[in-house]
Amino acid sequence: MRAATPKPVLVVHGGAWAIPDDYAAAHESGVRKAMEAGFAVLSRGGASIDAVEAAVTVMEDDPTFDAGRGSFLTSDGRVQLDALLMDGGRMKAGGVACVERLRNPIQAARLVLEKSPHVYFVGAGAEEFAHANGMPLIENSELVLDRERERLKQAKQREAAGLADDTFSGLEDDKSPETAVARAAETAEFQSHDTVGAVALDIHGNLAAGTSTGGTLNKTPGRVGDSSLIGCGCYADNLSAAVSLTGWGEPIMKLVLGKWAVDRVAAGTAPDLATREAMSYLFSRLGGRGGIILLGPDGRFGLAHNTPAMAWGVATEKSMETGLSL
Ligand code: ASP
């Protein structure tokens, strides 16, 4: 008896944080456009890696998100981008970090995946590799928006005044390490985290995942977060699952949380439960906040966040749904 052809599935996210009401429509429509682009690839029998690249490219081009043009600025006012793409069928991965002159870092990641014996390039070397393989180099200023210059200015004013970004706990007088962790977590919950990502399953049964980010606001130049690190903010393996995360990168990295979650699926946990467990673990172990999308090789998927909202979308042959919380 022949095995049934897998049904295509695409899940995307556009960041997890307290998305304000006046940003909601832009987030939902950005996620929807990404899904339409990605699912069009899957519907015509295309590969999951192409669907993920297409979906992430749309969100990198959309200034709503912290990816590509419109990303957060470094402390010295530049855009520095990180992205990873992983093909769970071929077990190939390509990543770039700290690139400043590429409009679509996910496409550079694809070039690394396809055309290099290496897996990960950073900075000028990544830009040169992408350029040598056909990508145009742009001025960094083309990626910088006035909105972000203003946002950076405000972050620096808060920093100079000795204020953490907005605190909500009412624990300001308590200086214990435990309280510091709790405060940091609450702060992170309300800071913008608009990293983008996608996971896909194609009719050939192959999984892929991609994540792209401008990182965190006011980051020190050269800082790399979880998003583009294999097994942290992104991972895909047909033998386990495909995953993309967003949120406060440092705790996610320390827990290698993407790999942690897909390994649970490989061990028999349903993706839906694995995502919820991952968010609980992130918070209970390190006070971390974020969001996760996860897709198994049988098409079952999970989405979870421990922030007030997450921009998400799920496309199958039956429906295309988007939302801002679960
Ligand atoms: N995880 C990203 C980073 O730490 C930020 C985000 O998800 O918004 O670079």
Short mmCIF file of C-alpha atoms and ligand atoms in Angstrom, two decimals:
data_model
loop_
_atom_site.label_atom_id
_atom_site.label_comp_id
_atom_site.label_asym_id
_atom_site.label_seq_id
_atom_site.Cartn_x
_atom_site.Cartn_y
_atom_site.Cartn_z
CA MET A 1 0.00 0.00 0.00
CA ARG A 2 1.35 3.44 -0.91
CA ALA A 3 1.73 5.98 1.89
CA ALA A 4 -0.66 8.93 1.64
CA THR A 5 0.81 12.18 0.27
CA PRO A 6 1.46 14.55 3.20
CA LYS A 7 -0.82 17.56 3.39
CA PRO A 8 1.07 20.86 3.21
CA VAL A 9 1.12 23.09 6.29
CA LEU A 10 2.69 26.49 6.88
CA VAL A 11 2.89 28.22 10.27
CA VAL A 12 4.35 31.72 10.63
CA HIS A 13 4.95 34.22 13.41
CA GLY A 14 5.67 37.93 13.49
CA GLY A 15 6.93 38.35 17.03
CA ALA A 16 5.59 37.92 20.57
CA TRP A 17 5.11 40.81 22.99
CA ALA A 18 2.39 43.18 24.21
CA ILE A 19 1.42 44.23 20.68
CA PRO A 20 -0.47 47.54 21.11
CA ASP A 21 -3.92 47.92 19.54
CA ASP A 22 -2.72 50.43 16.97
CA TYR A 23 -0.09 47.95 15.69
CA ALA A 24 -2.49 45.01 15.55
CA ALA A 25 -3.85 45.40 12.02
CA ALA A 26 -0.38 45.82 10.50
CA HIS A 27 0.88 42.70 12.27
CA GLU A 28 -2.06 40.58 11.19
CA SER A 29 -1.99 41.71 7.59
CA GLY A 30 1.80 41.28 7.43
CA VAL A 31 1.53 37.74 8.69
CA ARG A 32 -1.31 37.01 6.25
CA LYS A 33 0.67 38.25 3.25
CA ALA A 34 3.60 36.10 4.33
CA MET A 35 1.34 33.06 4.57
CA GLU A 36 -0.17 33.69 1.17
CA ALA A 37 3.29 33.87 -0.42
CA GLY A 38 4.54 30.78 1.40
CA PHE A 39 1.44 28.65 0.95
CA ALA A 40 1.31 29.43 -2.77
CA VAL A 41 4.65 27.60 -3.03
CA LEU A 42 3.37 24.59 -1.07
CA SER A 43 0.08 24.43 -3.01
CA ARG A 44 1.87 24.01 -6.30
CA GLY A 45 3.92 21.14 -4.88
CA GLY A 46 6.95 23.29 -4.07
CA ALA A 47 9.52 22.58 -1.39
CA SER A 48 9.07 23.60 2.24
CA ILE A 49 12.42 25.43 2.16
CA ASP A 50 11.14 27.62 -0.70
CA ALA A 51 7.88 28.29 1.14
CA VAL A 52 9.69 29.34 4.30
CA GLU A 53 12.08 31.57 2.37
CA ALA A 54 9.16 33.20 0.53
CA ALA A 55 7.16 33.81 3.72
CA VAL A 56 10.10 35.24 5.65
CA THR A 57 11.11 37.45 2.71
CA VAL A 58 7.65 39.08 2.74
CA MET A 59 7.99 39.89 6.44
CA GLU A 60 11.57 41.17 6.03
CA ASP A 61 10.24 43.56 3.37
CA ASP A 62 7.42 44.72 5.66
CA PRO A 63 8.65 47.53 7.95
CA THR A 64 6.14 46.45 10.61
CA PHE A 65 8.52 43.75 11.78
CA ASP A 66 11.94 43.67 13.41
CA ALA A 67 13.52 41.99 10.38
CA GLY A 68 15.01 43.51 7.25
CA ARG A 69 14.10 47.17 6.67
CA GLY A 70 12.54 48.79 9.74
CA SER A 71 14.48 46.70 12.26
CA PHE A 72 15.57 47.96 15.66
CA LEU A 73 18.81 49.90 15.75
CA THR A 74 22.07 49.06 17.46
CA SER A 75 23.31 51.44 20.14
CA ASP A 76 25.28 53.28 17.44
CA GLY A 77 22.27 53.64 15.17
CA ARG A 78 22.72 50.91 12.57
CA VAL A 79 20.64 47.93 11.46
CA GLN A 80 22.42 44.60 12.00
CA LEU A 81 20.51 41.55 10.83
CA ASP A 82 20.62 37.83 11.67
CA ALA A 83 18.82 34.96 9.88
CA LEU A 84 18.83 31.17 9.68
CA LEU A 85 17.22 28.76 7.25
CA MET A 86 17.21 25.00 7.78
CA ASP A 87 16.09 22.15 5.54
CA GLY A 88 15.02 19.18 7.63
CA GLY A 89 14.94 16.76 4.70
CA ARG A 90 18.51 17.32 3.51
CA MET A 91 19.74 18.36 6.98
CA LYS A 92 21.27 21.48 5.51
CA ALA A 93 21.43 24.83 7.23
CA GLY A 94 22.59 28.32 6.33
CA GLY A 95 22.96 31.26 8.66
CA VAL A 96 24.16 34.85 8.59
CA ALA A 97 24.65 37.29 11.44
CA CYS A 98 25.48 40.97 11.89
CA VAL A 99 24.91 41.76 8.23
CA GLU A 100 24.33 45.43 7.46
CA ARG A 101 24.17 45.68 3.69
CA LEU A 102 21.70 42.96 2.69
CA ARG A 103 18.01 43.70 2.23
CA ASN A 104 16.93 40.09 2.74
CA PRO A 105 19.20 38.14 5.07
CA ILE A 106 17.01 35.03 4.75
CA GLN A 107 17.99 34.90 1.06
CA ALA A 108 21.65 35.16 2.04
CA ALA A 109 21.06 32.29 4.47
CA ARG A 110 19.64 30.28 1.57
CA LEU A 111 22.76 30.95 -0.47
CA VAL A 112 24.92 29.75 2.40
CA LEU A 113 22.75 26.63 2.67
CA GLU A 114 22.93 25.83 -1.04
CA LYS A 115 26.30 27.05 -2.14
CA SER A 116 28.76 26.74 0.71
CA PRO A 117 30.36 23.81 2.51
CA HIS A 118 30.09 26.02 5.60
CA VAL A 119 26.97 26.68 7.62
CA TYR A 120 27.36 30.15 9.11
CA PHE A 121 28.84 33.47 8.02
CA VAL A 122 29.06 36.75 9.91
CA GLY A 123 29.54 40.44 9.17
CA ALA A 124 31.53 41.54 6.14
CA GLY A 125 32.37 37.94 5.20
CA ALA A 126 28.67 37.10 5.01
CA GLU A 127 27.97 40.16 2.88
CA GLU A 128 30.84 39.35 0.52
CA PHE A 129 29.69 35.74 0.20
CA ALA A 130 26.14 36.83 -0.61
CA HIS A 131 27.37 39.45 -3.08
CA ALA A 132 29.67 36.95 -4.81
CA ASN A 133 26.58 34.76 -5.23
CA GLY A 134 24.45 37.44 -6.81
CA MET A 135 22.91 39.51 -4.02
CA PRO A 136 23.15 43.29 -4.32
CA LEU A 137 24.82 45.19 -1.47
CA ILE A 138 22.89 48.22 -0.24
CA GLU A 139 23.63 51.15 2.06
CA ASN A 140 22.75 50.43 5.68
CA SER A 141 20.79 53.70 5.76
CA GLU A 142 18.27 52.13 3.34
CA LEU A 143 17.25 49.79 6.17
CA VAL A 144 16.91 52.52 8.82
CA LEU A 145 13.55 54.18 9.49
CA ASP A 146 12.96 57.50 11.32
CA ARG A 147 10.54 55.60 13.56
CA GLU A 148 13.48 53.50 14.75
CA ARG A 149 15.78 56.50 15.20
CA GLU A 150 13.15 57.95 17.54
CA ARG A 151 12.71 54.63 19.34
CA LEU A 152 16.46 54.39 19.91
CA LYS A 153 16.58 57.96 21.16
CA GLN A 154 13.91 57.19 23.74
CA ALA A 155 15.65 54.00 24.83
CA LYS A 156 18.88 55.94 25.35
CA GLN A 157 17.06 58.61 27.36
CA ARG A 158 15.62 55.92 29.62
CA GLU A 159 19.05 54.34 29.92
CA ALA A 160 20.67 57.69 30.81
CA ALA A 161 18.00 58.28 33.44
CA GLY A 162 18.89 54.90 34.96
CA LEU A 163 15.52 53.44 34.11
CA ALA A 164 15.06 49.97 32.78
CA ASP A 165 12.48 49.90 30.04
CA ASP A 166 8.99 50.12 31.52
CA THR A 167 8.55 48.13 34.68
CA PHE A 168 5.20 46.82 35.72
CA SER A 169 5.88 44.73 38.79
CA GLY A 170 5.78 47.20 41.62
CA LEU A 171 8.90 45.44 42.96
CA GLU A 172 11.23 48.38 42.37
CA ASP A 173 12.47 48.57 45.98
CA ASP A 174 13.37 44.91 46.22
CA LYS A 175 16.97 44.38 45.04
CA SER A 176 17.23 40.59 45.46
CA PRO A 177 18.56 38.53 42.50
CA GLU A 178 15.23 36.68 42.26
CA THR A 179 13.37 39.95 41.94
CA ALA A 180 15.89 41.19 39.39
CA VAL A 181 15.08 38.13 37.25
CA ALA A 182 11.33 38.66 37.67
CA ARG A 183 11.64 42.34 36.77
CA ALA A 184 13.74 41.63 33.74
CA ALA A 185 11.15 39.14 32.58
CA GLU A 186 8.29 41.57 33.01
CA THR A 187 10.27 44.21 31.19
CA ALA A 188 10.99 41.87 28.31
CA GLU A 189 7.33 40.94 28.11
CA PHE A 190 6.40 44.49 27.24
CA GLN A 191 9.30 45.32 24.97
CA SER A 192 8.74 44.94 21.29
CA HIS A 193 9.84 41.55 19.91
CA ASP A 194 8.95 41.54 16.25
CA THR A 195 11.29 38.87 14.94
CA VAL A 196 9.72 36.81 12.15
CA GLY A 197 9.74 33.11 11.41
CA ALA A 198 8.09 30.28 9.51
CA VAL A 199 7.93 26.49 9.55
CA ALA A 200 6.57 24.38 6.69
CA LEU A 201 5.77 20.83 5.66
CA ASP A 202 5.53 20.08 1.93
CA ILE A 203 3.77 17.31 0.02
CA HIS A 204 7.07 15.46 -0.25
CA GLY A 205 7.11 15.14 3.54
CA ASN A 206 9.99 17.56 4.09
CA LEU A 207 10.13 20.07 6.93
CA ALA A 208 11.90 23.43 6.88
CA ALA A 209 12.26 26.38 9.26
CA GLY A 210 13.48 29.97 9.02
CA THR A 211 13.91 32.88 11.44
CA SER A 212 15.00 36.45 10.69
CA THR A 213 15.58 39.38 13.03
CA GLY A 214 17.08 42.79 13.62
CA GLY A 215 17.70 41.64 17.20
CA THR A 216 16.99 43.73 20.25
CA LEU A 217 16.64 47.50 20.53
CA ASN A 218 19.85 49.37 21.48
CA LYS A 219 21.92 46.18 21.27
CA THR A 220 25.69 46.51 21.36
CA PRO A 221 27.07 46.22 17.80
CA GLY A 222 28.18 42.65 17.15
CA ARG A 223 25.63 41.10 19.49
CA VAL A 224 23.99 37.97 18.06
CA GLY A 225 20.75 36.65 19.53
CA ASP A 226 19.03 33.29 19.44
CA SER A 227 17.20 33.73 16.13
CA SER A 228 19.94 32.68 13.73
CA LEU A 229 21.66 30.13 15.97
CA ILE A 230 20.94 26.52 15.10
CA GLY A 231 18.81 24.84 17.74
CA CYS A 232 18.14 28.09 19.57
CA GLY A 233 15.72 30.30 17.58
CA CYS A 234 15.37 27.89 14.64
CA TYR A 235 15.73 24.21 13.79
CA ALA A 236 14.34 21.61 11.38
CA ASP A 237 14.81 17.86 11.05
CA ASN A 238 12.37 15.48 9.38
CA LEU A 239 13.09 13.03 12.19
CA SER A 240 11.81 15.41 14.86
CA ALA A 241 10.12 18.73 13.92
CA ALA A 242 10.59 22.26 12.60
CA VAL A 243 10.61 25.20 15.01
CA SER A 244 11.00 28.99 15.08
CA LEU A 245 11.10 31.17 18.18
CA THR A 246 10.91 34.82 19.08
CA GLY A 247 11.40 36.72 22.30
CA TRP A 248 14.16 37.65 24.67
CA GLY A 249 17.09 35.95 22.94
CA GLU A 250 19.63 35.40 25.70
CA PRO A 251 17.53 32.99 27.81
CA ILE A 252 16.39 31.14 24.66
CA MET A 253 20.04 30.65 23.65
CA LYS A 254 21.11 29.41 27.06
CA LEU A 255 18.40 26.74 26.98
CA VAL A 256 18.97 25.81 23.29
CA LEU A 257 15.21 25.93 23.35
CA GLY A 258 14.41 25.13 19.72
CA LYS A 259 16.28 21.83 19.89
CA TRP A 260 14.83 21.16 23.34
CA ALA A 261 11.33 21.44 21.87
CA VAL A 262 11.87 19.34 18.72
CA ASP A 263 13.56 16.62 20.76
CA ARG A 264 10.41 16.34 22.84
CA VAL A 265 8.39 15.80 19.67
CA ALA A 266 10.86 13.10 18.57
CA ALA A 267 10.33 11.45 21.96
CA GLY A 268 6.57 11.35 21.42
CA THR A 269 5.19 14.59 22.85
CA ALA A 270 2.48 16.24 20.71
CA PRO A 271 3.72 19.52 19.15
CA ASP A 272 0.99 21.49 20.85
CA LEU A 273 2.06 20.26 24.28
CA ALA A 274 5.77 20.65 23.43
CA THR A 275 5.29 24.35 22.64
CA ARG A 276 3.49 24.99 25.91
CA GLU A 277 6.12 23.06 27.84
CA ALA A 278 8.87 25.05 26.12
CA MET A 279 7.34 28.36 27.19
CA SER A 280 6.89 27.12 30.78
CA TYR A 281 10.49 25.90 30.86
CA LEU A 282 11.76 29.22 29.46
CA PHE A 283 10.02 31.13 32.21
CA SER A 284 10.56 28.77 35.13
CA ARG A 285 14.25 28.21 34.40
CA LEU A 286 15.39 31.69 33.38
CA GLY A 287 12.43 34.05 33.63
CA GLY A 288 12.35 34.24 29.82
CA ARG A 289 9.48 35.46 27.70
CA GLY A 290 8.71 34.72 24.07
CA GLY A 291 6.77 32.74 21.52
CA ILE A 292 7.23 29.52 19.55
CA ILE A 293 5.81 27.76 16.49
CA LEU A 294 6.45 24.04 15.97
CA LEU A 295 5.45 21.64 13.19
CA GLY A 296 5.87 17.87 13.16
CA PRO A 297 6.48 15.60 10.16
CA ASP A 298 2.89 14.32 10.41
CA GLY A 299 1.48 17.86 10.03
CA ARG A 300 0.50 18.33 13.66
CA PHE A 301 1.59 21.72 14.91
CA GLY A 302 1.72 23.85 18.04
CA LEU A 303 1.92 27.56 18.82
CA ALA A 304 2.46 29.12 22.24
CA HIS A 305 3.63 32.33 23.84
CA ASN A 306 4.09 33.54 27.39
CA THR A 307 3.84 37.19 26.37
CA PRO A 308 0.51 39.05 26.17
CA ALA A 309 0.33 38.54 22.39
CA MET A 310 1.98 36.85 19.42
CA ALA A 311 1.29 37.57 15.74
CA TRP A 312 0.70 34.16 14.16
CA GLY A 313 -0.73 32.49 11.08
CA VAL A 314 -1.52 28.91 10.08
CA ALA A 315 -2.26 27.83 6.51
CA THR A 316 -3.50 24.40 5.46
CA GLU A 317 -5.43 23.19 2.43
CA LYS A 318 -8.63 23.85 4.39
CA SER A 319 -8.02 27.30 5.87
CA MET A 320 -5.78 30.26 6.42
CA GLU A 321 -6.04 31.71 9.93
CA THR A 322 -4.24 34.55 11.65
CA GLY A 323 -4.40 35.92 15.17
CA LEU A 324 -2.70 37.99 17.81
CA SER A 325 -3.06 35.66 20.76
CA LEU A 326 -3.96 32.05 21.43
N1 ASP B 1 14.94 36.81 19.66
C1 ASP B 1 15.39 38.04 19.08
C2 ASP B 1 16.75 38.38 19.60
O1 ASP B 1 16.98 38.24 20.80
C3 ASP B 1 14.48 39.18 19.32
C4 ASP B 1 13.03 38.93 19.01
O2 ASP B 1 12.57 37.80 18.95
O3 ASP B 1 12.32 39.92 18.79
O4 ASP B 1 17.56 38.83 18.83
#
